PDB file of C-alpha atoms in Angstrom:
ATOM      1  CA  MET Q   1      -4.046  -1.492 -14.550  1.00 62.00           C
ATOM      2  CA  TYR Q   2      -1.933   0.756 -12.330  1.00 71.00           C
ATOM      3  CA  ARG Q   3       1.696  -0.306 -11.984  1.00 81.00           C
ATOM      4  CA  GLN Q   4       3.886   0.765  -9.110  1.00 84.00           C
ATOM      5  CA  ARG Q   5       7.179   2.412  -9.974  1.00 89.00           C
ATOM      6  CA  PHE Q   6      10.175   2.925  -7.707  1.00 91.00           C
ATOM      7  CA  LEU Q   7      11.073   6.626  -7.445  1.00 91.00           C
ATOM      8  CA  TYR Q   8      13.954   7.138  -5.008  1.00 92.00           C
ATOM      9  CA  SER Q   9      15.474   6.250  -1.637  1.00 95.00           C
ATOM     10  CA  LEU Q  10      16.146   8.490   1.349  1.00 95.00           C
ATOM     11  CA  TYR Q  11      19.270   7.708   3.374  1.00 93.00           C
ATOM     12  CA  ARG Q  12      19.997   9.178   6.812  1.00 94.00           C
ATOM     13  CA  HIS Q  13      18.592   6.746   9.374  1.00 96.00           C
ATOM     14  CA  THR Q  14      21.040   4.302  10.954  1.00 96.00           C
ATOM     15  CA  HIS Q  15      18.550   1.669  12.175  1.00 96.00           C
ATOM     16  CA  TRP Q  16      15.183   0.171  11.231  1.00 96.00           C
ATOM     17  CA  VAL Q  17      12.633   2.719  10.016  1.00 97.00           C
ATOM     18  CA  ARG Q  18       9.352   2.211  11.883  1.00 96.00           C
ATOM     19  CA  CYS Q  19       7.047   4.595  10.020  1.00 97.00           C
ATOM     20  CA  ALA Q  20       6.938   7.210   7.241  1.00 97.00           C
ATOM     21  CA  LYS Q  21       4.095   9.586   6.351  1.00 97.00           C
ATOM     22  CA  PHE Q  22       3.495  12.314   3.769  1.00 98.00           C
ATOM     23  CA  SER Q  23       2.432  15.807   4.844  1.00 98.00           C
ATOM     24  CA  PRO Q  24      -1.104  16.818   3.773  1.00 97.00           C
ATOM     25  CA  ASP Q  25       0.265  18.829   0.824  1.00 97.00           C
ATOM     26  CA  GLY Q  26       2.683  16.066  -0.209  1.00 97.00           C
ATOM     27  CA  ARG Q  27       5.682  18.386   0.052  1.00 98.00           C
ATOM     28  CA  LEU Q  28       7.280  16.715   3.079  1.00 98.00           C
ATOM     29  CA  ILE Q  29       7.789  13.232   4.486  1.00 98.00           C
ATOM     30  CA  VAL Q  30       8.230  12.480   8.182  1.00 98.00           C
ATOM     31  CA  SER Q  31       9.967   9.265   9.235  1.00 98.00           C
ATOM     32  CA  CYS Q  32      10.882   7.676  12.558  1.00 97.00           C
ATOM     33  CA  SER Q  33      13.464   5.028  13.298  1.00 97.00           C
ATOM     34  CA  GLU Q  34      14.884   2.794  15.993  1.00 96.00           C
ATOM     35  CA  ASP Q  35      17.943   5.048  15.815  1.00 96.00           C
ATOM     36  CA  LYS Q  36      15.838   7.304  18.121  1.00 96.00           C
ATOM     37  CA  THR Q  37      15.413  10.079  15.583  1.00 96.00           C
ATOM     38  CA  ILE Q  38      12.542  11.613  13.650  1.00 97.00           C
ATOM     39  CA  LYS Q  39      13.452  13.179  10.325  1.00 98.00           C
ATOM     40  CA  ILE Q  40      11.629  15.552   7.985  1.00 98.00           C
ATOM     41  CA  TRP Q  41      12.366  15.182   4.275  1.00 98.00           C
ATOM     42  CA  ASP Q  42      11.748  17.558   1.378  1.00 98.00           C
ATOM     43  CA  THR Q  43      10.254  15.569  -1.507  1.00 96.00           C
ATOM     44  CA  THR Q  44      11.491  18.100  -4.068  1.00 96.00           C
ATOM     45  CA  ASN Q  45      15.221  17.914  -3.384  1.00 96.00           C
ATOM     46  CA  LYS Q  46      15.132  14.565  -1.514  1.00 96.00           C
ATOM     47  CA  GLN Q  47      17.055  16.059   1.414  1.00 96.00           C
ATOM     48  CA  CYS Q  48      16.586  15.799   5.173  1.00 97.00           C
ATOM     49  CA  VAL Q  49      15.531  19.284   6.291  1.00 96.00           C
ATOM     50  CA  ASN Q  50      14.846  18.700   9.985  1.00 95.00           C
ATOM     51  CA  ASN Q  51      15.824  16.261  12.705  1.00 94.00           C
ATOM     52  CA  PHE Q  52      14.354  15.507  16.151  1.00 94.00           C
ATOM     53  CA  SER Q  53      16.224  13.289  18.604  1.00 88.00           C
ATOM     54  CA  ASP Q  54      14.771  13.964  22.061  1.00 73.00           C
ATOM     55  CA  PHE Q  55      13.922  10.358  22.880  1.00 72.00           C
ATOM     56  CA  VAL Q  56      14.708   7.924  25.676  1.00 86.00           C
ATOM     57  CA  GLY Q  57      13.284   5.171  23.501  1.00 91.00           C
ATOM     58  CA  PHE Q  58      12.307   5.457  19.847  1.00 96.00           C
ATOM     59  CA  ALA Q  59       9.164   6.537  18.038  1.00 96.00           C
ATOM     60  CA  ASN Q  60       6.940   3.718  16.770  1.00 97.00           C
ATOM     61  CA  PHE Q  61       4.731   6.006  14.695  1.00 98.00           C
ATOM     62  CA  VAL Q  62       4.565   9.602  13.475  1.00 98.00           C
ATOM     63  CA  ALA Q  63       1.813  11.660  11.858  1.00 98.00           C
ATOM     64  CA  PHE Q  64       1.282  15.181  10.536  1.00 98.00           C
ATOM     65  CA  ASN Q  65      -1.541  17.331  11.871  1.00 98.00           C
ATOM     66  CA  PRO Q  66      -4.171  18.366   9.278  1.00 97.00           C
ATOM     67  CA  ASN Q  67      -2.485  21.655   8.339  1.00 97.00           C
ATOM     68  CA  GLY Q  68       0.995  20.126   8.167  1.00 98.00           C
ATOM     69  CA  THR Q  69       2.660  22.434  10.698  1.00 98.00           C
ATOM     70  CA  CYS Q  70       3.099  19.919  13.508  1.00 98.00           C
ATOM     71  CA  ILE Q  71       3.849  16.240  13.952  1.00 98.00           C
ATOM     72  CA  ALA Q  72       2.883  13.825  16.717  1.00 98.00           C
ATOM     73  CA  SER Q  73       5.079  10.910  17.751  1.00 98.00           C
ATOM     74  CA  ALA Q  74       4.106   7.669  19.496  1.00 98.00           C
ATOM     75  CA  GLY Q  75       7.000   6.603  21.701  1.00 96.00           C
ATOM     76  CA  SER Q  76       8.232   3.212  22.861  1.00 96.00           C
ATOM     77  CA  ASP Q  77       9.073   5.083  26.090  1.00 96.00           C
ATOM     78  CA  HIS Q  78       5.295   5.483  26.776  1.00 97.00           C
ATOM     79  CA  THR Q  79       5.253   9.123  25.643  1.00 97.00           C
ATOM     80  CA  VAL Q  80       3.332  11.164  23.088  1.00 98.00           C
ATOM     81  CA  LYS Q  81       5.028  14.304  21.798  1.00 97.00           C
ATOM     82  CA  ILE Q  82       3.835  17.169  19.612  1.00 97.00           C
ATOM     83  CA  TRP Q  83       6.479  19.047  17.614  1.00 96.00           C
ATOM     84  CA  ASP Q  84       6.229  22.286  15.640  1.00 97.00           C
ATOM     85  CA  ILE Q  85       8.298  21.565  12.538  1.00 96.00           C
ATOM     86  CA  ARG Q  86       8.439  25.245  11.528  1.00 95.00           C
ATOM     87  CA  VAL Q  87      10.588  26.195  14.516  1.00 94.00           C
ATOM     88  CA  ASN Q  88      11.934  22.747  15.463  1.00 92.00           C
ATOM     89  CA  LYS Q  89      10.327  22.961  18.893  1.00 94.00           C
ATOM     90  CA  LEU Q  90       8.686  20.481  21.257  1.00 95.00           C
ATOM     91  CA  LEU Q  91       5.230  21.911  22.041  1.00 96.00           C
ATOM     92  CA  GLN Q  92       3.605  19.256  24.215  1.00 97.00           C
ATOM     93  CA  HIS Q  93       4.752  16.136  26.040  1.00 97.00           C
ATOM     94  CA  TYR Q  94       2.262  13.588  27.390  1.00 98.00           C
ATOM     95  CA  GLN Q  95       2.979  10.519  29.509  1.00 96.00           C
ATOM     96  CA  VAL Q  96      -0.511   9.096  29.935  1.00 97.00           C
ATOM     97  CA  HIS Q  97       0.156   5.447  29.037  1.00 98.00           C
ATOM     98  CA  SER Q  98       1.768   2.668  31.075  1.00 97.00           C
ATOM     99  CA  GLY Q  99       3.061   0.884  27.963  1.00 97.00           C
ATOM    100  CA  GLY Q 100       4.623   1.762  24.646  1.00 97.00           C
ATOM    101  CA  VAL Q 101       2.516   3.950  22.354  1.00 98.00           C
ATOM    102  CA  ASN Q 102       2.016   2.295  18.971  1.00 98.00           C
ATOM    103  CA  CYS Q 103      -0.082   4.718  16.935  1.00 97.00           C
ATOM    104  CA  VAL Q 104      -1.639   8.197  16.936  1.00 98.00           C
ATOM    105  CA  SER Q 105      -4.326   9.839  14.811  1.00 97.00           C
ATOM    106  CA  PHE Q 106      -5.302  13.507  14.569  1.00 97.00           C
ATOM    107  CA  HIS Q 107      -8.953  14.522  14.507  1.00 96.00           C
ATOM    108  CA  PRO Q 108      -9.672  16.475  11.271  1.00 94.00           C
ATOM    109  CA  SER Q 109     -10.055  19.645  13.334  1.00 94.00           C
ATOM    110  CA  GLY Q 110      -6.485  19.248  14.591  1.00 95.00           C
ATOM    111  CA  ASN Q 111      -7.715  19.853  18.137  1.00 94.00           C
ATOM    112  CA  TYR Q 112      -7.792  16.242  19.322  1.00 96.00           C
ATOM    113  CA  LEU Q 113      -5.328  13.373  19.165  1.00 97.00           C
ATOM    114  CA  ILE Q 114      -6.162   9.738  19.817  1.00 97.00           C
ATOM    115  CA  THR Q 115      -3.432   7.306  20.887  1.00 98.00           C
ATOM    116  CA  ALA Q 116      -3.180   3.498  20.933  1.00 97.00           C
ATOM    117  CA  SER Q 117      -0.908   1.678  23.362  1.00 98.00           C
ATOM    118  CA  SER Q 118       0.430  -1.717  24.396  1.00 97.00           C
ATOM    119  CA  ASP Q 119      -1.194  -1.095  27.793  1.00 97.00           C
ATOM    120  CA  GLY Q 120      -4.497  -2.015  26.097  1.00 96.00           C
ATOM    121  CA  THR Q 121      -6.022   1.464  26.136  1.00 96.00           C
ATOM    122  CA  LEU Q 122      -6.886   4.296  23.790  1.00 96.00           C
ATOM    123  CA  LYS Q 123      -6.485   7.866  25.036  1.00 96.00           C
ATOM    124  CA  ILE Q 124      -8.005  11.044  23.616  1.00 96.00           C
ATOM    125  CA  LEU Q 125      -6.010  14.221  24.196  1.00 96.00           C
ATOM    126  CA  ASP Q 126      -7.324  17.770  23.945  1.00 94.00           C
ATOM    127  CA  LEU Q 127      -4.450  19.577  22.252  1.00 96.00           C
ATOM    128  CA  LEU Q 128      -5.853  23.078  22.788  1.00 94.00           C
ATOM    129  CA  GLU Q 129      -6.027  22.608  26.545  1.00 93.00           C
ATOM    130  CA  GLY Q 130      -3.077  20.209  26.729  1.00 95.00           C
ATOM    131  CA  ARG Q 131      -4.781  17.484  28.725  1.00 94.00           C
ATOM    132  CA  LEU Q 132      -6.140  13.948  28.661  1.00 95.00           C
ATOM    133  CA  ILE Q 133      -9.927  13.909  28.359  1.00 93.00           C
ATOM    134  CA  TYR Q 134     -10.923  10.264  27.765  1.00 92.00           C
ATOM    135  CA  THR Q 135      -9.534   6.784  28.387  1.00 94.00           C
ATOM    136  CA  LEU Q 136     -11.158   4.009  26.342  1.00 94.00           C
ATOM    137  CA  GLN Q 137     -10.819   0.339  27.217  1.00 92.00           C
ATOM    138  CA  GLY Q 138     -12.309  -2.144  24.793  1.00 90.00           C
ATOM    139  CA  HIS Q 139      -9.471  -4.370  23.612  1.00 93.00           C
ATOM    140  CA  THR Q 140      -8.241  -7.424  25.512  1.00 92.00           C
ATOM    141  CA  GLY Q 141      -4.573  -6.880  24.708  1.00 95.00           C
ATOM    142  CA  PRO Q 142      -2.171  -4.358  23.199  1.00 96.00           C
ATOM    143  CA  VAL Q 143      -3.731  -1.849  20.782  1.00 96.00           C
ATOM    144  CA  PHE Q 144      -1.612  -1.462  17.663  1.00 96.00           C
ATOM    145  CA  THR Q 145      -3.507   0.938  15.423  1.00 95.00           C
ATOM    146  CA  VAL Q 146      -6.175   3.645  15.482  1.00 96.00           C
ATOM    147  CA  SER Q 147      -7.588   5.972  12.830  1.00 94.00           C
ATOM    148  CA  PHE Q 148     -10.178   8.752  12.692  1.00 94.00           C
ATOM    149  CA  SER Q 149     -12.583   8.826   9.759  1.00 92.00           C
ATOM    150  CA  LYS Q 150     -12.150  11.699   7.311  1.00 90.00           C
ATOM    151  CA  GLY Q 151     -15.082  13.533   8.870  1.00 90.00           C
ATOM    152  CA  GLY Q 152     -13.961  12.810  12.435  1.00 91.00           C
ATOM    153  CA  GLU Q 153     -17.309  11.421  13.562  1.00 90.00           C
ATOM    154  CA  LEU Q 154     -15.972   7.852  13.775  1.00 91.00           C
ATOM    155  CA  PHE Q 155     -12.730   6.112  14.589  1.00 92.00           C
ATOM    156  CA  THR Q 156     -11.529   2.519  14.504  1.00 93.00           C
ATOM    157  CA  SER Q 157      -8.964   0.650  16.574  1.00 94.00           C
ATOM    158  CA  GLY Q 158      -7.278  -2.726  16.174  1.00 93.00           C
ATOM    159  CA  GLY Q 159      -4.933  -4.845  18.210  1.00 92.00           C
ATOM    160  CA  ALA Q 160      -3.528  -8.152  19.407  1.00 93.00           C
ATOM    161  CA  ASP Q 161      -7.017  -9.498  20.172  1.00 91.00           C
ATOM    162  CA  ALA Q 162      -7.615  -9.694  16.384  1.00 88.00           C
ATOM    163  CA  GLN Q 163     -10.578  -7.352  16.680  1.00 90.00           C
ATOM    164  CA  VAL Q 164     -11.395  -4.065  14.964  1.00 91.00           C
ATOM    165  CA  LEU Q 165     -13.535  -1.814  17.165  1.00 93.00           C
ATOM    166  CA  LEU Q 166     -15.674   0.900  15.608  1.00 92.00           C
ATOM    167  CA  TRP Q 167     -16.319   3.931  17.811  1.00 92.00           C
ATOM    168  CA  ARG Q 168     -18.447   7.056  17.464  1.00 90.00           C
ATOM    169  CA  THR Q 169     -17.211  10.411  18.733  1.00 87.00           C
ATOM    170  CA  ASN Q 170     -19.456  13.053  20.216  1.00 74.00           C
ATOM    171  CA  PHE Q 171     -17.300  16.102  19.709  1.00 68.00           C
ATOM    172  CA  ASP Q 172     -19.321  19.260  19.148  1.00 52.00           C
ATOM    173  CA  GLU Q 173     -18.295  20.322  15.627  1.00 47.00           C
ATOM    174  CA  LEU Q 174     -19.531  23.908  16.022  1.00 38.00           C
ATOM    175  CA  ASN Q 175     -17.765  24.145  19.359  1.00 45.00           C
ATOM    176  CA  TYR Q 176     -14.305  23.189  18.112  1.00 40.00           C
ATOM    177  CA  LYS Q 177     -14.612  25.464  15.066  1.00 43.00           C
ATOM    178  CA  ASP Q 178     -15.563  28.393  17.294  1.00 43.00           C
ATOM    179  CA  VAL Q 179     -12.682  27.628  19.633  1.00 39.00           C
ATOM    180  CA  SER Q 180     -10.217  27.540  16.733  1.00 42.00           C
ATOM    181  CA  LYS Q 181     -11.397  30.874  15.329  1.00 42.00           C
ATOM    182  CA  ARG Q 182     -11.785  32.756  18.598  1.00 40.00           C
ATOM    183  CA  ASN Q 183      -9.117  31.074  20.715  1.00 39.00           C
ATOM    184  CA  LEU Q 184     -11.699  30.345  23.393  1.00 36.00           C
ATOM    185  CA  LYS Q 185     -11.321  27.930  26.300  1.00 38.00           C
ATOM    186  CA  ARG Q 186     -13.454  24.865  25.686  1.00 38.00           C
ATOM    187  CA  LEU Q 187     -15.811  23.297  28.206  1.00 36.00           C
ATOM    188  CA  HIS Q 188     -16.498  19.591  27.647  1.00 39.00           C
ATOM    189  CA  PHE Q 189     -20.238  19.076  27.873  1.00 36.00           C
ATOM    190  CA  ASP Q 190     -20.197  16.467  25.092  1.00 50.00           C
ATOM    191  CA  SER Q 191     -20.624  12.823  26.090  1.00 57.00           C
ATOM    192  CA  PRO Q 192     -17.628  10.486  25.708  1.00 68.00           C
ATOM    193  CA  PRO Q 193     -17.077   8.328  22.618  1.00 77.00           C
ATOM    194  CA  HIS Q 194     -18.946   5.033  22.621  1.00 72.00           C
ATOM    195  CA  LEU Q 195     -18.414   1.648  21.021  1.00 81.00           C
ATOM    196  CA  LEU Q 196     -20.635   0.939  18.011  1.00 76.00           C
ATOM    197  CA  ASP Q 197     -19.509  -2.487  16.849  1.00 74.00           C
ATOM    198  CA  ILE Q 198     -16.788  -5.137  16.861  1.00 79.00           C
ATOM    199  CA  TYR Q 199     -15.403  -6.922  13.796  1.00 72.00           C
ATOM    200  CA  PRO Q 200     -15.178  -9.704  12.878  1.00 72.00           C
ATOM    201  CA  ARG Q 201     -18.296 -10.945  14.652  1.00 57.00           C
ATOM    202  CA  THR Q 202     -16.742 -14.251  15.690  1.00 55.00           C
ATOM    203  CA  PRO Q 203     -18.919 -16.202  18.164  1.00 47.00           C
ATOM    204  CA  HIS Q 204     -17.254 -16.464  21.543  1.00 39.00           C
ATOM    205  CA  PRO Q 205     -16.802 -20.039  22.821  1.00 39.00           C
ATOM    206  CA  HIS Q 206     -18.683 -19.103  26.005  1.00 33.00           C
ATOM    207  CA  GLU Q 207     -21.371 -17.161  24.136  1.00 37.00           C
ATOM    208  CA  GLY Q 208     -20.358 -13.958  25.878  1.00 39.00           C
ATOM    209  CA  ARG Q 209     -21.600 -10.602  24.682  1.00 36.00           C
ATOM    210  CA  ILE Q 210     -20.937  -6.940  25.313  1.00 35.00           C
ATOM    211  CA  ASP Q 211     -23.387  -5.671  27.910  1.00 34.00           C
ATOM    212  CA  THR Q 212     -22.042  -2.248  28.792  1.00 32.00           C
ATOM    213  CA  VAL Q 213     -19.701   0.324  27.351  1.00 32.00           C
ATOM    214  CA  GLU Q 214     -18.447   2.953  29.775  1.00 34.00           C
ATOM    215  CA  ILE Q 215     -15.538   5.310  30.156  1.00 35.00           C
ATOM    216  CA  ASN Q 216     -13.731   5.195  33.503  1.00 35.00           C
ATOM    217  CA  PRO Q 217     -14.380   2.720  35.066  1.00 32.00           C
ATOM    218  CA  LYS Q 218     -13.196   0.055  32.669  1.00 37.00           C
ATOM    219  CA  LEU Q 219     -15.412  -1.341  29.946  1.00 34.00           C
ATOM    220  CA  ASP Q 220     -17.134  -4.624  30.649  1.00 36.00           C
ATOM    221  CA  VAL Q 221     -16.055  -6.307  27.424  1.00 34.00           C
ATOM    222  CA  THR Q 222     -15.986 -10.081  27.111  1.00 35.00           C
ATOM    223  CA  ASP Q 223     -12.693 -11.755  26.238  1.00 35.00           C
ATOM    224  CA  LEU Q 224     -12.832 -12.040  22.448  1.00 33.00           C
ATOM    225  CA  GLN Q 225      -9.270 -13.209  21.964  1.00 38.00           C
ATOM    226  CA  THR Q 226      -8.755 -15.783  19.199  1.00 37.00           C
ATOM    227  CA  SER Q 227      -5.868 -17.392  17.374  1.00 45.00           C
ATOM    228  CA  THR Q 228      -6.455 -15.060  14.425  1.00 58.00           C
ATOM    229  CA  PRO Q 229      -3.483 -12.795  13.534  1.00 64.00           C
ATOM    230  CA  PRO Q 230      -3.497  -9.366  15.226  1.00 71.00           C
ATOM    231  CA  VAL Q 231      -4.758  -6.236  13.500  1.00 64.00           C
ATOM    232  CA  VAL Q 232      -1.684  -4.095  12.910  1.00 63.00           C
ATOM    233  CA  ASP Q 233      -2.996  -1.331  10.642  1.00 66.00           C
ATOM    234  CA  ILE Q 234      -6.252   0.360   9.675  1.00 63.00           C
ATOM    235  CA  LEU Q 235      -6.834   2.184   6.418  1.00 57.00           C
ATOM    236  CA  SER Q 236      -8.204   5.716   6.308  1.00 53.00           C
ATOM    237  CA  PHE Q 237     -11.943   5.705   5.786  1.00 50.00           C
ATOM    238  CA  ASP Q 238     -14.949   8.011   5.562  1.00 50.00           C
ATOM    239  CA  SER Q 239     -18.555   7.757   6.724  1.00 44.00           C
ATOM    240  CA  THR Q 240     -19.642   6.090   3.472  1.00 45.00           C
ATOM    241  CA  THR Q 241     -17.054   3.310   3.573  1.00 44.00           C
ATOM    242  CA  LYS Q 242     -18.443  -0.082   4.463  1.00 47.00           C
ATOM    243  CA  ILE Q 243     -16.622  -1.459   7.483  1.00 46.00           C
ATOM    244  CA  GLN Q 244     -16.811  -4.972   6.009  1.00 46.00           C
ATOM    245  CA  GLU Q 245     -14.737  -3.739   3.055  1.00 48.00           C
ATOM    246  CA  ILE Q 246     -12.103  -2.376   5.419  1.00 46.00           C
ATOM    247  CA  ILE Q 247     -11.870  -5.642   7.338  1.00 45.00           C
ATOM    248  CA  LYS Q 248     -11.710  -7.711   4.151  1.00 44.00           C
ATOM    249  CA  SER Q 249      -8.822  -5.578   2.932  1.00 45.00           C
ATOM    250  CA  LEU Q 250      -7.006  -5.851   6.256  1.00 42.00           C
ATOM    251  CA  TRP Q 251      -7.282  -9.620   6.582  1.00 40.00           C
ATOM    252  CA  SER Q 252      -6.240 -10.198   2.970  1.00 42.00           C
ATOM    253  CA  GLU Q 253      -2.927  -8.469   3.715  1.00 42.00           C
ATOM    254  CA  LEU Q 254      -2.091 -10.469   6.839  1.00 39.00           C
TER     255      LEU Q 254
END
């Protein structure tokens, strides 16, 4: 049986720490706090090696991109920011939400970022072109968490409506690889992501069902709100993971 062992503490934040994530190679840790800073830590010498503090509010969530050169922050001030940690520079600044941003997830290619917000929407950003490409509306309240699968063909979202939504992406894999290698401008001929399923499958008191799933205009999704606790986090998963196992794990922790 595996036993957890305390290793060390990192001290530099002056308020509650909202999130901490390892870099893909495990060499760095990024953390964000209600002290309105984001800090980069070296796991070898346990020292803070970088600091970002360009915030009106504070970051709720931070994540490394797949190659570990950049981080994305989800701001309580409704913003999403992309930072290059090698040169300590803000690369991109998005204000596409009308509420606080609670979570972000990079596509495995590093070319897309999906965001989850208290305004009830998910947004997909094209990082190569620096623009919003899709707005997804499927939850009936704030969206707290979102995560791409390891292969990038699926993603899940969860929120205050106590539902986990499973989505399929339609990104052209060959297209984004070609764009990365050749630095080409991408044209979006792929169809938008679509909703595959909702978990748990709790019967609605009015026997409502999902009839349509569209992107802009809003989705016609029945109110599935229950008294069940909200979904606040989603584990990383791949295409072989059974979604029921994910949900069971989530609910057992709440």
